[in-house]
Tab-separated table of C-alpha atoms in Angstrom:
chain	number	residue	atom	x	y	z
X	1	UNK	CA	-13.911	50.154	13.749
X	2	UNK	CA	-14.528	46.462	13.435
X	3	UNK	CA	-16.840	46.993	10.493
X	4	UNK	CA	-14.084	48.995	8.756
X	5	UNK	CA	-11.558	46.274	9.326
X	6	UNK	CA	-13.624	43.436	7.965
X	7	UNK	CA	-14.266	45.647	4.766
X	8	UNK	CA	-10.617	46.153	4.476
X	9	UNK	CA	-9.861	42.579	4.794
X	10	UNK	CA	-12.611	41.502	2.437
X	11	UNK	CA	-10.980	44.207	-0.346
X	12	UNK	CA	-7.567	42.694	0.121
X	13	UNK	CA	-9.036	38.906	-0.072
X	14	UNK	CA	-10.725	39.832	-3.485
X	15	UNK	CA	-7.472	41.003	-4.910
X	16	UNK	CA	-5.397	38.058	-3.662
X	17	UNK	CA	-4.717	35.283	-6.181
X	18	UNK	CA	-6.149	32.145	-5.414
X	19	UNK	CA	-3.813	29.668	-3.636
X	20	UNK	CA	-4.078	26.625	-5.899
X	21	UNK	CA	-0.969	24.631	-6.038
X	22	UNK	CA	-2.449	21.684	-7.738
X	23	UNK	CA	-3.405	22.832	-11.269
X	24	UNK	CA	-0.701	20.437	-12.475
X	25	UNK	CA	0.235	16.813	-11.437
X	26	UNK	CA	2.958	14.711	-12.500
X	27	UNK	CA	3.457	10.955	-12.022
X	28	UNK	CA	6.786	9.311	-12.772
X	29	UNK	CA	7.018	5.349	-13.342
X	30	UNK	CA	10.330	4.038	-12.728
X	31	UNK	CA	11.128	0.643	-14.457
X	32	UNK	CA	14.230	-1.577	-15.441
X	33	UNK	CA	13.993	-0.869	-19.096
X	34	UNK	CA	12.471	2.700	-19.160
X	35	UNK	CA	10.970	5.803	-17.184
X	36	UNK	CA	7.618	6.919	-17.910
X	37	UNK	CA	6.266	10.442	-16.955
X	38	UNK	CA	2.852	11.869	-17.503
X	39	UNK	CA	1.663	15.321	-16.821
X	40	UNK	CA	-2.090	16.090	-16.036
X	41	UNK	CA	-3.739	19.334	-15.908
X	42	UNK	CA	-7.116	20.561	-14.834
X	43	UNK	CA	-9.339	21.354	-17.786
X	44	UNK	CA	-12.289	24.047	-18.044
X	45	UNK	CA	-14.632	21.333	-16.211
X	46	UNK	CA	-12.223	21.034	-13.551
X	47	UNK	CA	-11.496	17.205	-14.356
X	48	UNK	CA	-7.915	16.059	-15.091
X	49	UNK	CA	-6.727	15.625	-18.456
X	50	UNK	CA	-3.576	14.026	-19.809
X	51	UNK	CA	-1.669	16.726	-21.465
X	52	UNK	CA	1.840	14.903	-21.823
X	53	UNK	CA	3.419	11.292	-21.924
X	54	UNK	CA	6.985	10.666	-22.125
X	55	UNK	CA	8.578	7.076	-22.477
X	56	UNK	CA	12.490	7.238	-22.211
X	57	UNK	CA	14.520	4.179	-22.199
X	58	UNK	CA	17.250	3.696	-19.655
X	59	UNK	CA	20.379	1.512	-19.107
X	60	UNK	CA	19.519	-1.942	-17.461
X	61	UNK	CA	22.090	-1.441	-14.732
X	62	UNK	CA	20.382	1.559	-13.004
X	63	UNK	CA	17.160	-0.358	-11.742
X	64	UNK	CA	17.117	-4.180	-11.392
X	65	UNK	CA	14.593	-6.404	-9.622
X	66	UNK	CA	12.591	-3.444	-7.990
X	67	UNK	CA	15.697	-1.713	-6.601
X	68	UNK	CA	17.395	1.483	-7.298
X	69	UNK	CA	21.044	0.403	-8.020
X	70	UNK	CA	22.440	3.891	-9.264
X	71	UNK	CA	20.271	6.665	-7.842
X	72	UNK	CA	22.584	9.517	-9.233
X	73	UNK	CA	22.397	8.265	-12.827
X	74	UNK	CA	18.667	7.903	-12.319
X	75	UNK	CA	18.246	11.474	-11.046
X	76	UNK	CA	20.252	12.937	-13.847
X	77	UNK	CA	18.190	10.895	-16.567
X	78	UNK	CA	15.005	12.232	-14.733
X	79	UNK	CA	16.386	15.674	-14.964
X	80	UNK	CA	17.042	15.443	-18.655
X	81	UNK	CA	13.568	14.310	-19.158
X	82	UNK	CA	11.947	17.133	-17.322
X	83	UNK	CA	14.257	19.620	-19.139
X	84	UNK	CA	13.647	18.344	-22.709
X	85	UNK	CA	9.878	17.817	-21.868
X	86	UNK	CA	9.700	21.425	-20.540
X	87	UNK	CA	8.073	20.096	-17.287
X	88	UNK	CA	8.365	22.891	-14.728
X	89	UNK	CA	7.402	21.654	-11.488
X	90	UNK	CA	9.086	20.811	-8.071
X	91	UNK	CA	6.925	17.759	-6.933
X	92	UNK	CA	6.088	14.591	-8.633
X	93	UNK	CA	4.070	11.289	-7.466
X	94	UNK	CA	5.859	8.075	-8.569
X	95	UNK	CA	6.307	4.170	-7.876
X	96	UNK	CA	8.912	1.746	-8.584
X	97	UNK	CA	8.056	-1.402	-10.684
X	98	UNK	CA	8.302	-4.628	-8.822
X	99	UNK	CA	9.469	-3.177	-5.477
X	100	UNK	CA	9.320	-5.587	-2.704
X	101	UNK	CA	6.561	-4.902	0.105
X	102	UNK	CA	4.270	-6.581	2.480
X	103	UNK	CA	0.356	-6.279	2.625
X	104	UNK	CA	-1.770	-7.257	5.699
X	105	UNK	CA	-5.197	-6.852	6.778
X	106	UNK	CA	-5.789	-5.686	10.176
X	107	UNK	CA	-8.944	-5.214	12.202
X	108	UNK	CA	-9.056	-2.465	14.982
X	109	UNK	CA	-11.880	-1.590	17.446
X	110	UNK	CA	-12.810	2.092	16.769
X	111	UNK	CA	-10.476	4.525	18.238
X	112	UNK	CA	-9.075	8.044	17.954
X	113	UNK	CA	-7.274	8.676	14.514
X	114	UNK	CA	-4.323	9.672	16.208
X	115	UNK	CA	-3.922	6.160	17.911
X	116	UNK	CA	-4.607	4.082	14.791
X	117	UNK	CA	-1.096	4.246	13.094
X	118	UNK	CA	0.532	3.082	16.487
X	119	UNK	CA	-1.903	0.134	17.005
X	120	UNK	CA	-1.493	-1.075	13.208
X	121	UNK	CA	2.236	-0.892	13.830
X	122	UNK	CA	1.949	-2.948	16.850
X	123	UNK	CA	-0.302	-5.481	15.242
X	124	UNK	CA	1.649	-5.622	11.871
X	125	UNK	CA	4.920	-6.618	13.547
X	126	UNK	CA	3.470	-9.831	14.729
X	127	UNK	CA	2.724	-10.874	11.333
X	128	UNK	CA	5.500	-9.372	9.055
X	129	UNK	CA	8.370	-11.584	8.685
X	130	UNK	CA	11.180	-8.918	9.031
X	131	UNK	CA	12.560	-6.195	11.467
X	132	UNK	CA	9.882	-3.369	11.695
X	133	UNK	CA	12.834	-0.996	12.012
X	134	UNK	CA	13.790	-1.593	8.524
X	135	UNK	CA	10.261	-0.828	7.229
X	136	UNK	CA	8.020	2.230	6.810
X	137	UNK	CA	4.239	1.641	7.057
X	138	UNK	CA	1.426	3.257	5.181
X	139	UNK	CA	-2.521	2.216	5.776
X	140	UNK	CA	-6.001	2.756	4.547
X	141	UNK	CA	-9.326	2.212	5.896
X	142	UNK	CA	-11.262	-0.417	3.838
X	143	UNK	CA	-14.595	-0.673	5.652
X	144	UNK	CA	-16.306	-1.267	9.145
X	145	UNK	CA	-17.232	-4.846	9.776
X	146	UNK	CA	-18.729	-6.574	12.861
X	147	UNK	CA	-17.008	-9.101	14.970
X	148	UNK	CA	-19.190	-10.803	17.879
X	149	UNK	CA	-21.401	-7.999	17.723
X	150	UNK	CA	-18.567	-5.366	18.068
X	151	UNK	CA	-17.818	-2.750	15.288
X	152	UNK	CA	-14.333	-2.828	14.098
X	153	UNK	CA	-12.473	-0.900	11.245
X	154	UNK	CA	-10.911	-2.942	8.735
X	155	UNK	CA	-7.481	-1.593	7.509
X	156	UNK	CA	-4.971	-2.611	4.928
X	157	UNK	CA	-1.447	-2.166	5.938
X	158	UNK	CA	1.422	-1.829	3.478
X	159	UNK	CA	5.121	-1.891	4.672
X	160	UNK	CA	8.014	-1.163	2.228
X	161	UNK	CA	11.705	-1.183	3.071
X	162	UNK	CA	13.083	2.331	4.067
X	163	UNK	CA	16.499	1.708	2.168
X	164	UNK	CA	14.469	1.177	-1.260
X	165	UNK	CA	12.678	4.552	-0.456
X	166	UNK	CA	15.748	6.189	0.145
X	167	UNK	CA	17.331	5.430	-2.853
X	168	UNK	CA	14.654	6.682	-4.855
X	169	UNK	CA	14.385	10.121	-2.696
X	170	UNK	CA	18.112	10.465	-3.428
X	171	UNK	CA	17.533	10.277	-7.274
X	172	UNK	CA	14.710	12.748	-7.020
X	173	UNK	CA	16.901	15.316	-5.184
X	174	UNK	CA	19.743	14.725	-7.848
X	175	UNK	CA	16.881	15.709	-10.435
X	176	UNK	CA	16.005	18.773	-8.340
X	177	UNK	CA	12.513	17.282	-7.306
X	178	UNK	CA	10.633	16.398	-4.254
X	179	UNK	CA	8.301	13.464	-3.624
X	180	UNK	CA	4.729	14.360	-3.277
X	181	UNK	CA	3.246	10.682	-3.314
X	182	UNK	CA	5.219	7.304	-3.201
X	183	UNK	CA	2.896	4.659	-3.989
X	184	UNK	CA	3.013	0.940	-4.997
X	185	UNK	CA	2.772	-0.404	-8.564
X	186	UNK	CA	-0.733	-2.337	-7.804
X	187	UNK	CA	-2.195	0.840	-6.442
X	188	UNK	CA	-1.138	2.983	-9.571
X	189	UNK	CA	-2.663	0.388	-11.677
X	190	UNK	CA	-5.935	0.525	-10.042
X	191	UNK	CA	-6.000	4.313	-9.833
X	192	UNK	CA	-5.134	4.091	-13.540
X	193	UNK	CA	-7.979	1.866	-14.515
X	194	UNK	CA	-10.129	4.173	-12.365
X	195	UNK	CA	-8.940	7.142	-14.291
X	196	UNK	CA	-9.819	5.435	-17.823
X	197	UNK	CA	-13.536	5.060	-16.441
X	198	UNK	CA	-13.390	1.220	-16.776
X	199	UNK	CA	-14.294	0.235	-13.231
X	200	UNK	CA	-17.586	-1.457	-12.386
X	201	UNK	CA	-19.406	0.368	-9.498
X	202	UNK	CA	-21.103	-2.582	-8.326
X	203	UNK	CA	-18.091	-4.813	-7.893
X	204	UNK	CA	-16.462	-4.657	-4.467
X	205	UNK	CA	-13.830	-7.465	-4.946
X	206	UNK	CA	-11.676	-7.114	-8.195
X	207	UNK	CA	-8.728	-8.786	-9.271
X	208	UNK	CA	-6.203	-6.819	-11.812
X	209	UNK	CA	-3.325	-8.496	-13.840
X	210	UNK	CA	-0.626	-6.714	-15.703
X	211	UNK	CA	2.130	-8.099	-17.675
X	212	UNK	CA	5.715	-6.761	-16.896
X	213	UNK	CA	8.952	-7.539	-18.511
X	214	UNK	CA	9.392	-11.248	-17.377
X	215	UNK	CA	6.703	-11.476	-14.751
X	216	UNK	CA	2.957	-11.179	-14.202
X	217	UNK	CA	1.489	-8.823	-11.419
X	218	UNK	CA	-1.620	-10.280	-9.777
X	219	UNK	CA	-3.516	-7.806	-7.475
X	220	UNK	CA	-6.867	-7.943	-5.516
X	221	UNK	CA	-8.670	-4.950	-4.263
X	222	UNK	CA	-11.519	-4.499	-1.678
X	223	UNK	CA	-13.480	-1.504	-2.174
X	224	UNK	CA	-10.655	0.085	-4.157
X	225	UNK	CA	-7.819	-0.748	-1.626
X	226	UNK	CA	-5.395	-3.265	-2.370
X	227	UNK	CA	-5.504	-6.240	0.075
X	228	UNK	CA	-3.151	-8.848	-1.820
X	229	UNK	CA	-0.575	-8.844	-4.732
X	230	UNK	CA	2.185	-10.611	-5.857
X	231	UNK	CA	4.877	-10.944	-8.954
X	232	UNK	CA	5.158	-14.317	-10.506
X	233	UNK	CA	7.454	-15.403	-13.143
X	234	UNK	CA	5.835	-16.582	-16.546
X	235	UNK	CA	6.974	-17.988	-19.921
X	236	UNK	CA	5.830	-16.921	-23.471
X	237	UNK	CA	2.872	-19.474	-23.493
X	238	UNK	CA	-0.386	-17.579	-23.109
X	239	UNK	CA	-2.303	-20.791	-21.854
X	240	UNK	CA	0.133	-20.705	-18.987
X	241	UNK	CA	-0.839	-17.214	-18.150
X	242	UNK	CA	-4.345	-18.093	-18.110
X	243	UNK	CA	-3.746	-21.149	-15.892
X	244	UNK	CA	-1.967	-19.067	-13.283
X	245	UNK	CA	-4.687	-16.521	-13.028
X	246	UNK	CA	-7.478	-19.424	-12.748
X	247	UNK	CA	-5.269	-20.919	-9.963
X	248	UNK	CA	-5.156	-17.556	-7.980
X	249	UNK	CA	-8.965	-17.138	-8.435
X	250	UNK	CA	-9.630	-20.565	-7.246
X	251	UNK	CA	-7.029	-20.260	-4.344
X	252	UNK	CA	-8.385	-17.150	-3.129
X	253	UNK	CA	-12.027	-18.149	-3.264
X	254	UNK	CA	-11.571	-21.337	-1.386
X	255	UNK	CA	-9.945	-19.609	1.429
X	256	UNK	CA	-12.167	-16.453	1.408
X	257	UNK	CA	-15.599	-18.083	0.989
X	258	UNK	CA	-17.409	-14.838	2.308
X	259	UNK	CA	-15.402	-12.525	0.011
X	260	UNK	CA	-15.031	-14.100	-3.469
X	261	UNK	CA	-13.669	-12.357	-6.345
X	262	UNK	CA	-16.314	-10.639	-8.417
X	263	UNK	CA	-14.442	-9.373	-11.715
X	264	UNK	CA	-10.900	-9.631	-13.264
X	265	UNK	CA	-9.499	-6.729	-15.268
X	266	UNK	CA	-6.827	-7.689	-17.769
X	267	UNK	CA	-4.538	-4.655	-18.339
X	268	UNK	CA	-2.961	-4.266	-21.858
X	269	UNK	CA	-3.539	-5.117	-25.702
X	270	UNK	CA	-7.164	-6.596	-26.328
X	271	UNK	CA	-5.589	-8.922	-28.828
X	272	UNK	CA	-3.045	-10.518	-26.409
X	273	UNK	CA	-5.501	-11.183	-23.851
X	274	UNK	CA	-8.441	-12.199	-25.906
X	275	UNK	CA	-8.138	-16.145	-25.649
X	276	UNK	CA	-7.050	-15.733	-22.028
X	277	UNK	CA	-10.335	-13.845	-21.403
X	278	UNK	CA	-12.535	-16.362	-22.837
X	279	UNK	CA	-10.626	-19.167	-21.265
X	280	UNK	CA	-11.305	-17.690	-17.867
X	281	UNK	CA	-14.720	-16.761	-18.470
X	282	UNK	CA	-15.779	-20.302	-19.456
X	283	UNK	CA	-13.874	-22.012	-16.719
X	284	UNK	CA	-14.936	-20.016	-13.750
X	285	UNK	CA	-17.965	-18.099	-15.020
X	286	UNK	CA	-16.755	-14.892	-13.658
X	287	UNK	CA	-16.845	-11.506	-15.241
X	288	UNK	CA	-13.765	-10.687	-17.221
X	289	UNK	CA	-12.698	-7.566	-18.972
X	290	UNK	CA	-9.707	-6.141	-20.820
X	291	UNK	CA	-8.713	-2.546	-20.225
X	292	UNK	CA	-6.789	-1.185	-23.013
X	293	UNK	CA	-5.435	2.167	-21.647
X	294	UNK	CA	-1.763	3.032	-22.417
X	295	UNK	CA	0.510	4.277	-19.580
X	296	UNK	CA	-2.548	3.485	-17.215
X	297	UNK	CA	-0.219	2.750	-14.008
X	298	UNK	CA	1.916	6.199	-14.428
X	299	UNK	CA	-1.528	8.127	-15.026
X	300	UNK	CA	-2.619	6.402	-11.988
X	301	UNK	CA	0.097	7.444	-9.625
X	302	UNK	CA	-0.330	11.157	-11.005
X	303	UNK	CA	-3.897	11.223	-10.238
X	304	UNK	CA	-3.957	9.641	-6.946
X	305	UNK	CA	-5.151	11.692	-4.054
X	306	UNK	CA	-2.741	12.328	-1.169
X	307	UNK	CA	-3.599	10.143	2.153
X	308	UNK	CA	-2.384	7.863	4.903
X	309	UNK	CA	-1.397	5.372	2.195
X	310	UNK	CA	1.704	7.523	1.034
X	311	UNK	CA	4.992	5.650	2.074
X	312	UNK	CA	7.057	8.795	1.826
X	313	UNK	CA	6.785	10.167	5.377
X	314	UNK	CA	9.200	12.986	5.367
X	315	UNK	CA	7.567	15.306	2.911
X	316	UNK	CA	6.902	18.953	4.236
X	317	UNK	CA	4.215	21.178	2.523
X	318	UNK	CA	6.035	24.580	2.634
X	319	UNK	CA	3.165	26.550	1.240
X	320	UNK	CA	4.577	29.915	2.056
X	321	UNK	CA	7.701	29.402	0.030
X	322	UNK	CA	5.645	28.753	-2.992
X	323	UNK	CA	3.577	31.770	-2.528
X	324	UNK	CA	3.598	34.525	-4.849
X	325	UNK	CA	5.073	38.008	-3.803
X	326	UNK	CA	1.537	39.549	-4.273
X	327	UNK	CA	0.067	36.825	-1.907
X	328	UNK	CA	2.553	37.369	0.780
X	329	UNK	CA	1.928	41.147	0.606
X	330	UNK	CA	-1.649	40.564	1.045
X	331	UNK	CA	-1.334	38.460	3.988
X	332	UNK	CA	0.987	40.767	5.566
X	333	UNK	CA	-1.372	43.561	5.113
X	334	UNK	CA	-4.084	41.613	6.862
X	335	UNK	CA	-1.812	40.767	9.983
X	336	UNK	CA	-0.974	44.435	10.187
X	337	UNK	CA	-4.443	45.550	10.143
X	338	UNK	CA	-5.267	42.924	12.862
X	339	UNK	CA	-2.580	43.787	15.211
X	340	UNK	CA	-3.528	47.522	14.574
X	341	UNK	CA	-7.033	46.850	15.775
X	342	UNK	CA	-5.730	45.093	18.987
X	343	UNK	CA	-3.459	47.874	19.463
X	344	UNK	CA	-6.077	50.617	19.148
X	345	UNK	CA	-8.369	48.792	21.733
X	346	UNK	CA	-5.580	48.797	24.245
X	347	UNK	CA	-5.906	45.290	25.454
X	348	UNK	CA	-3.206	43.171	23.581
X	349	UNK	CA	-1.569	42.145	26.732
X	350	UNK	CA	-4.424	41.019	28.614
X	351	UNK	CA	-5.606	39.157	25.449
X	352	UNK	CA	-2.111	37.173	25.335
X	353	UNK	CA	-2.487	36.232	28.871
X	354	UNK	CA	-5.909	34.651	28.212
X	355	UNK	CA	-4.867	32.996	25.195
X	356	UNK	CA	-1.917	31.381	27.179
X	357	UNK	CA	-3.995	30.317	30.002
X	358	UNK	CA	-6.666	28.795	27.548
X	359	UNK	CA	-3.806	26.909	25.395
X	360	UNK	CA	-2.445	25.509	28.893
X	361	UNK	CA	-5.884	24.210	29.842
X	362	UNK	CA	-6.429	22.677	26.297
X	363	UNK	CA	-3.342	20.883	26.177
X	364	UNK	CA	-3.559	19.400	29.732
X	365	UNK	CA	-7.058	18.063	28.916
X	366	UNK	CA	-5.648	16.717	25.694
X	367	UNK	CA	-2.895	14.949	27.197
X	368	UNK	CA	-5.461	13.363	29.615
X	369	UNK	CA	-7.662	12.352	26.916
X	370	UNK	CA	-4.752	10.799	24.814
X	371	UNK	CA	-3.755	8.662	27.747
X	372	UNK	CA	-7.137	7.366	28.166
X	373	UNK	CA	-7.577	6.552	24.616
X	374	UNK	CA	-4.214	4.859	24.502
X	375	UNK	CA	-5.117	2.711	27.590
X	376	UNK	CA	-8.428	1.643	25.794
X	377	UNK	CA	-6.562	0.813	22.701
X	378	UNK	CA	-3.969	-1.431	24.733
X	379	UNK	CA	-6.755	-3.091	26.619
X	380	UNK	CA	-8.446	-4.245	23.505
X	381	UNK	CA	-5.543	-5.393	21.975
X	382	UNK	CA	-4.607	-7.488	25.112
X	383	UNK	CA	-8.253	-8.775	25.045
X	384	UNK	CA	-7.902	-9.820	21.587
X	385	UNK	CA	-4.519	-11.579	21.958
X	386	UNK	CA	-6.078	-13.525	25.168
X	387	UNK	CA	-8.971	-14.440	22.957
X	388	UNK	CA	-6.723	-16.227	20.311
X	389	UNK	CA	-4.650	-17.799	22.932
X	390	UNK	CA	-7.845	-19.268	24.591
X	391	UNK	CA	-9.049	-20.528	21.101
X	392	UNK	CA	-5.751	-22.204	20.292
X	393	UNK	CA	-5.912	-24.052	23.839
X	394	UNK	CA	-9.514	-25.257	23.209
X	395	UNK	CA	-8.517	-26.729	20.053
X	396	UNK	CA	-5.411	-28.441	21.518
X	397	UNK	CA	-3.101	-26.760	19.198
X	398	UNK	CA	0.516	-26.916	20.365
X	399	UNK	CA	2.498	-24.541	18.094
X	400	UNK	CA	6.059	-25.370	19.766
X	401	UNK	CA	5.515	-28.958	19.333
X	402	UNK	CA	4.703	-28.567	15.680
X	403	UNK	CA	7.778	-26.463	15.011
X	404	UNK	CA	9.940	-29.060	16.923
X	405	UNK	CA	8.425	-31.676	14.656
X	406	UNK	CA	9.096	-29.739	11.519
X	407	UNK	CA	12.899	-28.756	12.333
X	408	UNK	CA	14.623	-32.093	11.771
X	409	UNK	CA	13.065	-32.113	8.046
X	410	UNK	CA	14.036	-28.386	7.491
X	411	UNK	CA	16.752	-28.134	4.921
X	412	UNK	CA	19.272	-25.183	5.803
X	413	UNK	CA	17.763	-22.663	3.243
X	414	UNK	CA	14.176	-23.022	4.511
X	415	UNK	CA	12.643	-20.162	6.585
X	416	UNK	CA	9.422	-20.589	8.070
X	417	UNK	CA	7.514	-17.109	8.372
X	418	UNK	CA	4.024	-18.021	9.279
X	419	UNK	CA	1.784	-20.688	10.808
X	420	UNK	CA	-1.822	-20.117	10.501
X	421	UNK	CA	-5.003	-22.179	11.387
X	422	UNK	CA	-8.229	-22.068	9.285
X	423	UNK	CA	-11.245	-24.514	9.509
X	424	UNK	CA	-9.219	-27.276	11.023
X	425	UNK	CA	-6.307	-26.658	8.511
X	426	UNK	CA	-2.836	-25.618	9.322
X	427	UNK	CA	-1.161	-23.625	6.797
X	428	UNK	CA	2.850	-23.221	6.776
X	429	UNK	CA	4.080	-20.349	4.841
X	430	UNK	CA	8.019	-19.938	4.072
X	431	UNK	CA	10.796	-19.336	1.744
X	432	UNK	CA	13.721	-21.350	0.328
X	433	UNK	CA	16.557	-20.707	-1.713
X	434	UNK	CA	15.432	-23.052	-4.349
X	435	UNK	CA	12.657	-25.487	-5.343
X	436	UNK	CA	14.797	-28.489	-4.555
X	437	UNK	CA	14.857	-27.536	-0.969
X	438	UNK	CA	10.956	-26.840	-0.908
X	439	UNK	CA	10.408	-30.570	-2.392
X	440	UNK	CA	12.911	-31.906	0.268
X	441	UNK	CA	11.104	-30.211	3.017
X	442	UNK	CA	7.713	-31.264	1.825
X	443	UNK	CA	8.856	-34.994	1.463
X	444	UNK	CA	10.602	-34.967	4.892
X	445	UNK	CA	7.229	-33.852	6.387
X	446	UNK	CA	5.098	-36.330	4.462
X	447	UNK	CA	7.467	-39.059	5.749
X	448	UNK	CA	6.807	-38.063	9.511
X	449	UNK	CA	3.970	-40.251	10.914
X	450	UNK	CA	2.708	-37.109	12.844
X	451	UNK	CA	1.932	-35.248	9.695
X	452	UNK	CA	-0.550	-37.638	7.785
X	453	UNK	CA	-2.182	-35.188	5.141
X	454	UNK	CA	0.084	-32.675	3.784
X	455	UNK	CA	0.325	-30.989	0.476
X	456	UNK	CA	2.008	-27.958	-1.549
X	457	UNK	CA	-0.455	-25.281	-1.977
X	458	UNK	CA	1.451	-23.101	-4.302
X	459	UNK	CA	5.317	-22.197	-4.640
X	460	UNK	CA	6.551	-19.273	-6.522
X	461	UNK	CA	9.936	-17.530	-7.204
X	462	UNK	CA	10.082	-13.808	-5.831
X	463	UNK	CA	13.198	-11.680	-5.309
X	464	UNK	CA	15.754	-14.578	-5.713
X	465	UNK	CA	13.980	-16.912	-3.252
X	466	UNK	CA	10.942	-19.383	-3.545
X	467	UNK	CA	8.001	-18.574	-1.505
X	468	UNK	CA	5.756	-21.799	-0.520
X	469	UNK	CA	2.641	-22.565	1.388
X	470	UNK	CA	1.948	-26.232	2.609
X	471	UNK	CA	-1.573	-27.163	3.695
X	472	UNK	CA	-1.559	-29.775	6.718
X	473	UNK	CA	-5.178	-31.118	6.967
X	474	UNK	CA	-4.464	-33.585	9.861
X	475	UNK	CA	-1.932	-34.182	12.742
X	476	UNK	CA	-1.997	-37.392	14.215
X	477	UNK	CA	-1.846	-37.829	17.916
X	478	UNK	CA	0.800	-39.873	19.871
X	479	UNK	CA	3.038	-37.311	21.184
X	480	UNK	CA	2.608	-34.872	18.397
X	481	UNK	CA	0.164	-31.965	18.509
X	482	UNK	CA	-3.638	-32.491	17.746
X	483	UNK	CA	-6.254	-30.378	16.083
């Protein structure tokens, strides 16, 4: 009887159409001036090929500064593009140009996969200068490192505002689409360069640079994972572009001696980048290449594999609704045969009882293991926090005193987001409404006798505020903090 059942199932399986829902991929790039759409299809050699590329201009009041202002109009425009381009899919991967997000690197002890996201969320909220309830997190594992003889997993966490994602989701619903992948622009750029075949396999730490409407995107990747990115305004002088890239490389290498940038990839027209390429190579003795690959970011987001770095968390893969009728009939036939076999054997009731009992035992054991895993993770985090606290105490660092010393010199618009200590150096990170307040704050601290050596590391305008970093190399004694 069992042999006949297996033979019947094999016959049905052979006749079933293969459930391949990924023969076509679509990527959407949303920008202030244009919407770009690419369609990828699997070729005969099972590799992805670009079969369609569309660039459609849009009104500049629909998207501005990395935010969707009019989701309904955006959705109607996307629907029009898909209709005119004869693109018949229900899902698409996308990113929003210049969207604001935070990037942080976090090390965790090895733990069960189901505990990773909770632990990353806990540690990220200690470092990200905003309410975590407003943000959604995605993460990727970079590699495994050793800290004091203990193996730890190194993750990169990306946090984006839920409201920004909500507006894009609303636009896609108006267009009659759902989102398969919501990524960031720097990630899309890397995947596009990878798709073009221009990546060097022997380079672990790479910087990519891309020109936008009136800004320059600078991103750094560790083993293919985004670990740093920023957008900086620029003028029309190519020397200014080169100088900004060189400053970024020098600043990174100075603060990350063990992980220096190995290669710079300039995305765009070769002629436009030629002089800058030679200037950087001669000044810093680093590999610099120009990658000329049209629509690379849009192709990159389309080709990107789904994973934990997806910022869209509400997707549901309703595979059954996408099955053809013949597939559903075949699956139904298999179910009928299986239940028929159980009925003939006359043991269906006993089998159900045994299964229910087994499920209860498994659930109980799983809950116990989960509680133990959570306790281990919490203990590891508490141990790490205690270690940091002891290190600060050993170095006579009094954070409260430092903040109290800074407050009298702080203009109203200045917000301090982070104080970090590295190699006997205090880094003060914050934002201000304008450069005048940044300079006023700096001069005020320089006039304080307790801050003897303080200078501006860099200041850049981003999202209508000026972001700045001060370096304090020495704080005098006499009532003030010492280190």
